[in-house]
Short mmCIF file of C-alpha atoms and ligand atoms in Angstrom, two decimals:
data_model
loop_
_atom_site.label_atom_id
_atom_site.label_comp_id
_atom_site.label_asym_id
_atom_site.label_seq_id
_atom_site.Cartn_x
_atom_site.Cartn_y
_atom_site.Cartn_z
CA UNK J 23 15.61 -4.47 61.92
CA UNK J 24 12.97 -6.96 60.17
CA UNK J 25 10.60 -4.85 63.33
CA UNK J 26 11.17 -1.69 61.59
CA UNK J 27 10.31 -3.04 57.88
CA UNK J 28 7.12 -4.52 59.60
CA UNK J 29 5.93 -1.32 61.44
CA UNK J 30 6.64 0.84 58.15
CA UNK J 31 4.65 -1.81 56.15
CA UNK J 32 1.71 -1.63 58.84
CA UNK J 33 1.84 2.49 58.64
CA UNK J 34 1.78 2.16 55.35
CA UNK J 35 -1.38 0.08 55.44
CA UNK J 36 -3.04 2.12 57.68
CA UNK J 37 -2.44 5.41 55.88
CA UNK J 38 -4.24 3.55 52.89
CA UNK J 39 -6.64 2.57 55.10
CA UNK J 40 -7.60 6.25 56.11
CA UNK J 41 -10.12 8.59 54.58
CA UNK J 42 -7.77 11.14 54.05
CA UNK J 43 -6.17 9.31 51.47
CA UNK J 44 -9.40 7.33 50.25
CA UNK J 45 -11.11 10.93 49.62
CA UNK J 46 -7.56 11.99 47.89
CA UNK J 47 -7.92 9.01 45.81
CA UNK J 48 -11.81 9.32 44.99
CA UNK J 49 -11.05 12.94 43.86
CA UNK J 50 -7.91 11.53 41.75
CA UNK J 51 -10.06 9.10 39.50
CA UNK J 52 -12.71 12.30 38.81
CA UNK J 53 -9.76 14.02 37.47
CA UNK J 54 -8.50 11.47 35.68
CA UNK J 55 -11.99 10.48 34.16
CA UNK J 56 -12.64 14.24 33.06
CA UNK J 57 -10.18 15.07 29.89
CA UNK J 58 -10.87 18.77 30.14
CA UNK J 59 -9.85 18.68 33.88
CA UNK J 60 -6.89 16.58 33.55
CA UNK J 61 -5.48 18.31 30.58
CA UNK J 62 -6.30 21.88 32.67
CA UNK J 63 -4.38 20.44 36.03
CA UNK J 64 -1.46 18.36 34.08
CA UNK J 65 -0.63 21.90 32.25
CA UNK J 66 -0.40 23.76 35.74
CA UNK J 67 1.78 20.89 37.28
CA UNK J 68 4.08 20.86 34.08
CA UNK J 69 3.99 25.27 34.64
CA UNK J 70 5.08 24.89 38.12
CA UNK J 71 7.20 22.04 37.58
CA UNK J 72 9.35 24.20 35.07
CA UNK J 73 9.32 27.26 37.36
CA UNK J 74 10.72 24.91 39.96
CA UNK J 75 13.47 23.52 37.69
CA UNK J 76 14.24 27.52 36.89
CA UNK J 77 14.59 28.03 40.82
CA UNK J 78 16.84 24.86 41.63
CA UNK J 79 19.04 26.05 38.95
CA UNK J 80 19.29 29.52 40.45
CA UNK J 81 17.68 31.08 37.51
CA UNK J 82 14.85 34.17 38.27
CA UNK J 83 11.84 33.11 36.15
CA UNK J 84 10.65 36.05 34.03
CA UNK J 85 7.85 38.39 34.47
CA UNK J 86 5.51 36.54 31.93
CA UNK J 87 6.13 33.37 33.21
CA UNK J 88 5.06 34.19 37.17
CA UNK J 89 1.94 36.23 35.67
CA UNK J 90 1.23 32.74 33.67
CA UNK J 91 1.23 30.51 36.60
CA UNK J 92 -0.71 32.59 38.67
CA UNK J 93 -3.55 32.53 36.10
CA UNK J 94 -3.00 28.84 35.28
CA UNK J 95 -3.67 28.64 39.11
CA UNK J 96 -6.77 31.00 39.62
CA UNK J 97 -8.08 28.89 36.92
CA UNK J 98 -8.02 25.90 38.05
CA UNK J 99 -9.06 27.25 41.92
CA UNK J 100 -12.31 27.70 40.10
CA UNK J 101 -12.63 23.90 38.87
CA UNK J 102 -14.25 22.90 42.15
CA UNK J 103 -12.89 19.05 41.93
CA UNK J 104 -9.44 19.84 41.18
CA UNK J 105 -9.29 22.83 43.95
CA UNK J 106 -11.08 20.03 46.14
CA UNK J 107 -8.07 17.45 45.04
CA UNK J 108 -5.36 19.99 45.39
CA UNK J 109 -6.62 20.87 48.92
CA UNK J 110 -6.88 17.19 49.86
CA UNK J 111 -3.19 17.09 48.67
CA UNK J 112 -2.52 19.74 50.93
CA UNK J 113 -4.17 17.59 53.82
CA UNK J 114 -2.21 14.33 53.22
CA UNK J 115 1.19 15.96 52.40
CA UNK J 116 0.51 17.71 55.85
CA UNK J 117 0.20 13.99 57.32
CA UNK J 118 3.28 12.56 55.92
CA UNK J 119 4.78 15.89 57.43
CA UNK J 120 3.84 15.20 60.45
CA UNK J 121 4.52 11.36 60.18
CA UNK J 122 8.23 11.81 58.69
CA UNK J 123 8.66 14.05 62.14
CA UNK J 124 7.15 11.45 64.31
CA UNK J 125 9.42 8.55 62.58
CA UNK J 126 12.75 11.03 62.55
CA UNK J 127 12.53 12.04 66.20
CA UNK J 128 15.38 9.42 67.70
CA UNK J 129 17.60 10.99 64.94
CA UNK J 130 16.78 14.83 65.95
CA UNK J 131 17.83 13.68 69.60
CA UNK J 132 21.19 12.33 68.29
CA UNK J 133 21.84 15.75 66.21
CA UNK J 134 19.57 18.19 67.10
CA UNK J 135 16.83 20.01 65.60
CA UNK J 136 17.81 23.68 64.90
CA UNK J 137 14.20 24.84 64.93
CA UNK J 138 13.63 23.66 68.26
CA UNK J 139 14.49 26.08 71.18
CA UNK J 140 15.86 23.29 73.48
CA UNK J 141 18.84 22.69 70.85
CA UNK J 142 20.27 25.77 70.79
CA UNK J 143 23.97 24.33 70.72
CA UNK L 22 -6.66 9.16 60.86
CA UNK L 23 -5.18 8.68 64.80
CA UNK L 24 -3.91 5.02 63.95
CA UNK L 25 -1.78 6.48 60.89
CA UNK L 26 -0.18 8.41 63.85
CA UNK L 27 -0.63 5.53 66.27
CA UNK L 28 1.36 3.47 63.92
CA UNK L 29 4.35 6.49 63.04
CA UNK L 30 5.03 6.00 66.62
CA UNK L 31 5.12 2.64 66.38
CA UNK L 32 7.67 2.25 63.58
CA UNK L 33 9.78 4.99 65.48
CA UNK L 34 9.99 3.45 68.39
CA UNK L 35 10.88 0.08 66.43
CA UNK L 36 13.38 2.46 64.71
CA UNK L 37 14.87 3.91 67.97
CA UNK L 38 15.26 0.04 70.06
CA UNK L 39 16.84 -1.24 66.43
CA UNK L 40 20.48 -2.52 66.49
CA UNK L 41 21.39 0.00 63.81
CA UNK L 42 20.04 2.97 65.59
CA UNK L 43 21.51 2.03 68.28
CA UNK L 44 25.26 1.27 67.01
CA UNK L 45 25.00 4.53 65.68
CA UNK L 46 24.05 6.17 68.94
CA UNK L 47 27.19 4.59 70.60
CA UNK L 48 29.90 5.64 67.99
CA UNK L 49 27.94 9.46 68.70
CA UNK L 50 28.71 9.39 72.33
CA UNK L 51 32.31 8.44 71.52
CA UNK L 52 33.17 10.95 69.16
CA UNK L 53 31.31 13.57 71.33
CA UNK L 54 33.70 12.79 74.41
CA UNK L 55 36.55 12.48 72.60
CA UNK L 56 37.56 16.50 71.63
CA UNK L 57 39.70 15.96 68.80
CA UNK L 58 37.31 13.86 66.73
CA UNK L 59 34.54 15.91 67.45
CA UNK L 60 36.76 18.89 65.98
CA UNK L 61 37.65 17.07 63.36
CA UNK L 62 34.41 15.56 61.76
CA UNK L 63 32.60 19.25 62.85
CA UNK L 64 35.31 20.63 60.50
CA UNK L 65 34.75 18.04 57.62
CA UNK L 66 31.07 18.99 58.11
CA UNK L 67 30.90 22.54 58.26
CA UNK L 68 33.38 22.28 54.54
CA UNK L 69 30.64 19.29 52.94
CA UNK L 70 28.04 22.05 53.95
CA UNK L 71 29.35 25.28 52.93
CA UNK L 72 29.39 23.07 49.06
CA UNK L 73 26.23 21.75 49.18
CA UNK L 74 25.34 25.24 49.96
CA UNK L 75 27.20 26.81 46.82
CA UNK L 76 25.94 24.24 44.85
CA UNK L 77 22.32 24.62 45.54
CA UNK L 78 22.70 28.42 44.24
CA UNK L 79 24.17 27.00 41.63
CA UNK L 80 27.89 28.55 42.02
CA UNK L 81 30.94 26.83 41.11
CA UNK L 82 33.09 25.25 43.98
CA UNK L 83 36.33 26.24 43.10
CA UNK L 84 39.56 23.78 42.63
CA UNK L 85 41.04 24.47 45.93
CA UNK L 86 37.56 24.03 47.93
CA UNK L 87 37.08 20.67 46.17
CA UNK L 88 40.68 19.51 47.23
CA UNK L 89 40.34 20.94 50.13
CA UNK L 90 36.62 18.48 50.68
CA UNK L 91 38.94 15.38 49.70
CA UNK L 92 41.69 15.77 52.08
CA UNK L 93 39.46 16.41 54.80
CA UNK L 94 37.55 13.30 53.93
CA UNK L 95 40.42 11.12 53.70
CA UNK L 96 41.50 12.88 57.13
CA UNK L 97 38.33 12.12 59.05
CA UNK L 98 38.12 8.19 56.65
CA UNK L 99 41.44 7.16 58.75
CA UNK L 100 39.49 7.81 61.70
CA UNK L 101 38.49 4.66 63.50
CA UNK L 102 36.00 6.01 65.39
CA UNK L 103 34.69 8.76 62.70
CA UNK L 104 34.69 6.00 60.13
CA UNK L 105 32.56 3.51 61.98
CA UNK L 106 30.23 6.47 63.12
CA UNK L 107 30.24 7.36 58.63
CA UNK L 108 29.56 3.54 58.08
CA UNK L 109 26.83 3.61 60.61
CA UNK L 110 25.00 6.82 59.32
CA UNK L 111 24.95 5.39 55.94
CA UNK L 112 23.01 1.99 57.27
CA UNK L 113 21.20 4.21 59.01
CA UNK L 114 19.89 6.09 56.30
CA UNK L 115 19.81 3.39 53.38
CA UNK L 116 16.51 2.18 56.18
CA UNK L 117 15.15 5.65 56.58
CA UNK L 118 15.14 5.74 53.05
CA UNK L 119 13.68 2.42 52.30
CA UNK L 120 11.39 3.26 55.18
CA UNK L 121 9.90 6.01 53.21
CA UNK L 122 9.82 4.16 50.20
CA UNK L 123 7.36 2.01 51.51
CA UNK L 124 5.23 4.79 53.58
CA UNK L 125 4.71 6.89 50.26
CA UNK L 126 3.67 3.22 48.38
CA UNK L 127 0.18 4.44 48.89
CA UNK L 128 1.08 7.74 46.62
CA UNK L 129 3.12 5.96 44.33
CA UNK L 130 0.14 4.07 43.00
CA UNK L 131 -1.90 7.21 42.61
CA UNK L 132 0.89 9.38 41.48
CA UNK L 133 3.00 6.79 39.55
CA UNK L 134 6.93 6.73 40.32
CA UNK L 135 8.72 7.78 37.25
CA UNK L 136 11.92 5.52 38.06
CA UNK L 137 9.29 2.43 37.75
CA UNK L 138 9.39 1.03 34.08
CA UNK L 139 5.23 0.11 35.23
CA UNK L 140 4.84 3.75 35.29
CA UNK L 141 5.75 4.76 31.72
CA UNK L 142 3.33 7.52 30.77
CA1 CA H 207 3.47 -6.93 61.02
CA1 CA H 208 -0.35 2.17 69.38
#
């Protein structure tokens, strides 16, 4: 088991290590460093974060407040380093997609993956 | 960006030759070939799904559902072979879940972790 602990630690390292998540970071600290920036993206995240809550909860936001996050997030498209962060976002969660596959494929051929056409059971 | 994925196949590989996995494999075979556990712990299943289903739309299980849940459980916990496989899925996951705790370290540090008394914000 100590193996497996080792190899995570080493993927770990090496998705550090990668540019994808250097450039993710880089774009991060300009964010953070620019108040006007930061206070525009934390009030879409907190937006979207409460829509989210509404969802899990099986409640159907309103009108107003679906209009409001789509604004909150045509504005800050238009802030070229936060659309530039929130795409890299986009990049790396699609690498820890893709990794989380990768590390759960002895389980999926123990129980099956439903989306895959060779497990129809 | 390769030796992130170079590396995810590592650590599943690691993951798939580990004792754990393994062990876990094993009790799946035997509950497969024999036909009453397998009807028995698909039953218990299908009833722990059809709540977490409810739940996520955020109905109500009713009384008899919920007793319903416990007697199965207890059913399939007297189960040598179903209990062992339970046992084994839990190890099983406490690693995947530790696994990913220290895959997403990277993002932690950028993001913060809000269960982290570091990360008060
Ligand atoms: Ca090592
Ligand atoms: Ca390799």
């Amino acid at each position: 088991m100590s193996n497996v602990y080792d190899k995570a630690h080493e993927l770990s390292r090496s998705l550090r290590d990668s540019d994808e998540f250097q450039q993710l970071k880089n774009l991060h600290v300009q964010v953070e460093e620019d108040e006007v920036a930061k206070r525009m993206l934390d009030n879409f995240r907190n937006v979207q974060l409460e829509l989210q809550q509404k969802q899990m909860q099986g409640q159907q936001p309103t009108e107003e407040e679906i209009t409001q996050a789509q604004q909150q997030f045509e504005m800050v498209q238009q802030h070229e380093v936060i659309s530039l962060l929130m795409e890299q976002e986009q990049k790396v969660s699609t690498v820890i997609g893709d990794v989380n596959k990768i590390i759960t494929e002895p389980l999926e051929e123990l129980y099956g993956n439903p989306d895959d056409p060779e497990n129809v059971q």
